[in-house]
Amino acid sequence: MASSFVVTVGQCISSFTSHVRTRYTTGVKWSARVHTCGARDFPPRKVQGIRMAVNDLGICRNGEAKEGGFLLPAEEKFILEAVEGLKDAEVIAVPTDTLYGFACDACSERAVKRVYDIKGRSATRPLAICVADVEDIGNYGSVEHLPDGLLGALFPGPVTLILPRGEDSKLHPSLNPGLPSIGVRIPDSSFIRSLCRQFGGALALTSANSSSEQSTVAVAEFSHLWSHCFAVFDAGTLPAGRAGSTIVDLTSPGEFKVLRPGSALSETVEILSRYNLTERSQQNLKGLTTNPVERSH
């Protein structure tokens, strides 16, 4: 079959409620009942209402179609859709309590590589991880040196903590290889926390944008990247602004260092001080690994 021009997602958004999920995929030709590309047919799947955007034209090549690109509300009833993609080593776009982010299985080398490819991100720029609950953090980073109760006081919230990775970390060696630390988030977002619980593991998390572009607070702002995702989960415009999370280095016992002010600086410093942590000087930072989170949430 000759190459076919096909409809893919773009920036012009129209909202509607129905019982049919419409698939916008690279290499999909639209018809009344099925979406075909070459010899492959994909029957539509039935779900509750969705939002969708359409405007760009793509080209079907070699009779192959890339399944994905669902745009769905960020609601509990669609979490199993997200889990499905994560278990297939796909990338999804999700809202947090600060910015929209790309998320994938933190223990899948293939999925992590996809995140880097989508963003056009240098492989030397590490990714943070996201977990559901404070009790999960010790599976991926060392927390024994922290005061009792500190993690519960900081999480959930718009904070990224840099912790020692530790020899017992369950993270795959392909995630941030060679770095002794890991950035950890528990966003104050019921959707992404429930997603982590149902997935049963940590998610690699980074902002939903191309590297060097501004961080995004609405799905339309990264519509040119939708077709690279298994699904995009829409929570509307996020109210926290573009400052992202406050990033704090907690790799040294009894000390902290703010690496990025973010959106919760004063509250975070107040909590750290309450637990008798002192701010580390720039001189003491010499020799430590550089900030392992770029444009984190």
Short mmCIF file of N, CA, C and O in Angstrom, two decimals, residues 96-98 130-137 149-161 184-194 196-197 245-246 263-264 267-268 271 297:
data_model
loop_
_atom_site.label_atom_id
_atom_site.label_comp_id
_atom_site.label_asym_id
_atom_site.label_seq_id
_atom_site.Cartn_x
_atom_site.Cartn_y
_atom_site.Cartn_z
N THR A 96 1.77 16.34 37.69
CA THR A 96 2.21 16.22 39.08
C THR A 96 1.62 17.41 39.83
O THR A 96 0.71 18.08 39.34
N ASP A 97 2.14 17.69 41.01
CA ASP A 97 1.68 18.86 41.75
C ASP A 97 2.40 20.12 41.33
O ASP A 97 2.14 21.20 41.86
N THR A 98 3.31 20.00 40.36
CA THR A 98 4.01 21.19 39.86
C THR A 98 3.89 21.29 38.34
O THR A 98 3.26 22.22 37.84
N CYS A 130 9.96 8.70 40.99
CA CYS A 130 8.74 9.02 41.74
C CYS A 130 8.21 7.74 42.36
O CYS A 130 8.17 6.69 41.71
N VAL A 131 7.84 7.80 43.64
CA VAL A 131 7.24 6.66 44.33
C VAL A 131 5.94 7.10 44.98
O VAL A 131 5.63 8.30 45.04
N ALA A 132 5.20 6.12 45.50
CA ALA A 132 3.87 6.43 46.03
C ALA A 132 3.90 6.91 47.48
O ALA A 132 3.17 7.82 47.87
N ASP A 133 4.75 6.28 48.30
CA ASP A 133 4.70 6.52 49.74
C ASP A 133 6.10 6.59 50.33
O ASP A 133 7.07 6.06 49.76
N VAL A 134 6.19 7.23 51.49
CA VAL A 134 7.47 7.38 52.17
C VAL A 134 8.12 6.02 52.41
O VAL A 134 9.35 5.87 52.30
N GLU A 135 7.32 5.01 52.71
CA GLU A 135 7.85 3.67 52.99
C GLU A 135 8.57 3.07 51.78
O GLU A 135 9.37 2.14 51.94
N ASP A 136 8.29 3.56 50.60
CA ASP A 136 8.90 3.01 49.39
C ASP A 136 10.31 3.57 49.14
O ASP A 136 11.09 2.97 48.39
N ILE A 137 10.63 4.71 49.71
CA ILE A 137 11.87 5.41 49.36
C ILE A 137 13.10 4.57 49.66
O ILE A 137 14.06 4.53 48.88
N GLY A 149 10.98 10.86 60.93
CA GLY A 149 9.86 11.76 60.69
C GLY A 149 10.08 12.81 59.62
O GLY A 149 9.13 13.43 59.15
N LEU A 150 11.34 13.01 59.21
CA LEU A 150 11.63 14.07 58.24
C LEU A 150 10.95 13.81 56.89
O LEU A 150 10.34 14.71 56.32
N LEU A 151 11.07 12.60 56.38
CA LEU A 151 10.48 12.31 55.08
C LEU A 151 8.97 12.49 55.10
O LEU A 151 8.39 13.02 54.14
N GLY A 152 8.34 12.09 56.19
CA GLY A 152 6.89 12.27 56.30
C GLY A 152 6.48 13.72 56.39
O GLY A 152 5.37 14.09 55.99
N ALA A 153 7.38 14.56 56.92
CA ALA A 153 7.08 16.00 57.00
C ALA A 153 7.22 16.68 55.64
O ALA A 153 6.54 17.66 55.36
N LEU A 154 8.13 16.16 54.80
CA LEU A 154 8.37 16.77 53.49
C LEU A 154 7.47 16.23 52.39
O LEU A 154 7.15 16.93 51.43
N PHE A 155 7.06 14.97 52.51
CA PHE A 155 6.27 14.30 51.47
C PHE A 155 4.88 13.95 51.98
O PHE A 155 4.72 13.63 53.15
N PRO A 156 3.88 13.94 51.06
CA PRO A 156 3.97 14.36 49.65
C PRO A 156 4.04 15.87 49.54
O PRO A 156 3.54 16.59 50.40
N GLY A 157 4.65 16.33 48.46
CA GLY A 157 4.76 17.76 48.25
C GLY A 157 5.69 18.09 47.11
O GLY A 157 6.33 17.21 46.53
N PRO A 158 5.82 19.37 46.79
CA PRO A 158 6.62 19.81 45.63
C PRO A 158 8.11 19.89 45.95
O PRO A 158 8.74 20.94 45.86
N VAL A 159 8.68 18.76 46.36
CA VAL A 159 10.08 18.69 46.78
C VAL A 159 10.73 17.49 46.10
O VAL A 159 10.13 16.43 45.97
N THR A 160 11.97 17.66 45.67
CA THR A 160 12.81 16.55 45.20
C THR A 160 13.99 16.43 46.15
O THR A 160 14.72 17.40 46.34
N LEU A 161 14.16 15.25 46.74
CA LEU A 161 15.26 15.02 47.66
C LEU A 161 16.35 14.21 46.97
O LEU A 161 16.07 13.17 46.37
N VAL A 184 14.49 11.87 44.42
CA VAL A 184 13.25 11.16 44.73
C VAL A 184 12.12 12.15 44.93
O VAL A 184 12.29 13.18 45.61
N ARG A 185 10.94 11.83 44.36
CA ARG A 185 9.76 12.66 44.50
C ARG A 185 8.58 11.84 44.96
O ARG A 185 8.43 10.67 44.59
N ILE A 186 7.71 12.44 45.77
CA ILE A 186 6.36 11.95 46.03
C ILE A 186 5.44 13.15 45.84
O ILE A 186 5.21 13.93 46.77
N PRO A 187 4.95 13.37 44.63
CA PRO A 187 4.10 14.54 44.39
C PRO A 187 2.81 14.48 45.19
O PRO A 187 2.29 13.39 45.48
N ASP A 188 2.31 15.64 45.54
CA ASP A 188 1.00 15.73 46.21
C ASP A 188 -0.08 15.64 45.13
O ASP A 188 -0.78 16.61 44.83
N SER A 189 -0.18 14.47 44.55
CA SER A 189 -1.11 14.21 43.44
C SER A 189 -1.66 12.81 43.61
O SER A 189 -0.90 11.83 43.54
N SER A 190 -2.95 12.69 43.83
CA SER A 190 -3.55 11.37 44.05
C SER A 190 -3.43 10.50 42.81
O SER A 190 -3.27 9.27 42.92
N PHE A 191 -3.46 11.11 41.62
CA PHE A 191 -3.39 10.32 40.39
C PHE A 191 -2.04 9.61 40.27
O PHE A 191 -1.97 8.40 40.08
N ILE A 192 -0.95 10.36 40.36
CA ILE A 192 0.35 9.75 40.14
C ILE A 192 0.74 8.84 41.31
O ILE A 192 1.40 7.80 41.11
N ARG A 193 0.31 9.13 42.52
CA ARG A 193 0.61 8.24 43.64
C ARG A 193 -0.16 6.93 43.50
O ARG A 193 0.39 5.84 43.75
N SER A 194 -1.41 7.01 43.11
CA SER A 194 -2.18 5.79 42.87
C SER A 194 -1.59 4.99 41.72
O SER A 194 -1.55 3.75 41.76
N CYS A 196 1.61 4.85 40.88
CA CYS A 196 2.79 4.16 41.39
C CYS A 196 2.40 2.92 42.20
O CYS A 196 3.04 1.87 42.09
N ARG A 197 1.34 3.04 43.01
CA ARG A 197 0.92 1.89 43.82
C ARG A 197 0.46 0.74 42.93
O ARG A 197 0.83 -0.41 43.14
N SER A 245 9.68 21.68 41.39
CA SER A 245 9.86 21.33 42.80
C SER A 245 11.13 21.98 43.36
O SER A 245 12.05 22.33 42.64
N THR A 246 11.15 22.12 44.66
CA THR A 246 12.35 22.56 45.37
C THR A 246 13.28 21.36 45.50
O THR A 246 12.87 20.30 45.97
N SER A 263 9.31 25.80 43.97
CA SER A 263 8.04 26.42 44.37
C SER A 263 7.73 26.30 45.86
O SER A 263 6.70 26.78 46.31
N ALA A 264 8.61 25.66 46.64
CA ALA A 264 8.30 25.46 48.06
C ALA A 264 9.53 25.70 48.94
O ALA A 264 9.75 24.98 49.92
N GLU A 267 8.89 26.81 52.94
CA GLU A 267 8.30 25.73 53.72
C GLU A 267 9.30 24.59 53.92
O GLU A 267 9.40 24.00 55.00
N THR A 268 10.05 24.29 52.86
CA THR A 268 11.01 23.19 52.93
C THR A 268 12.14 23.50 53.91
O THR A 268 12.51 22.66 54.75
N ILE A 271 11.02 23.19 57.51
CA ILE A 271 10.93 21.81 57.98
C ILE A 271 12.31 21.24 58.25
O ILE A 271 12.56 20.60 59.28
N HIS A 297 10.55 17.90 38.52
CA HIS A 297 9.29 18.42 39.02
C HIS A 297 9.44 18.90 40.44
O HIS A 297 8.50 19.38 41.02
#
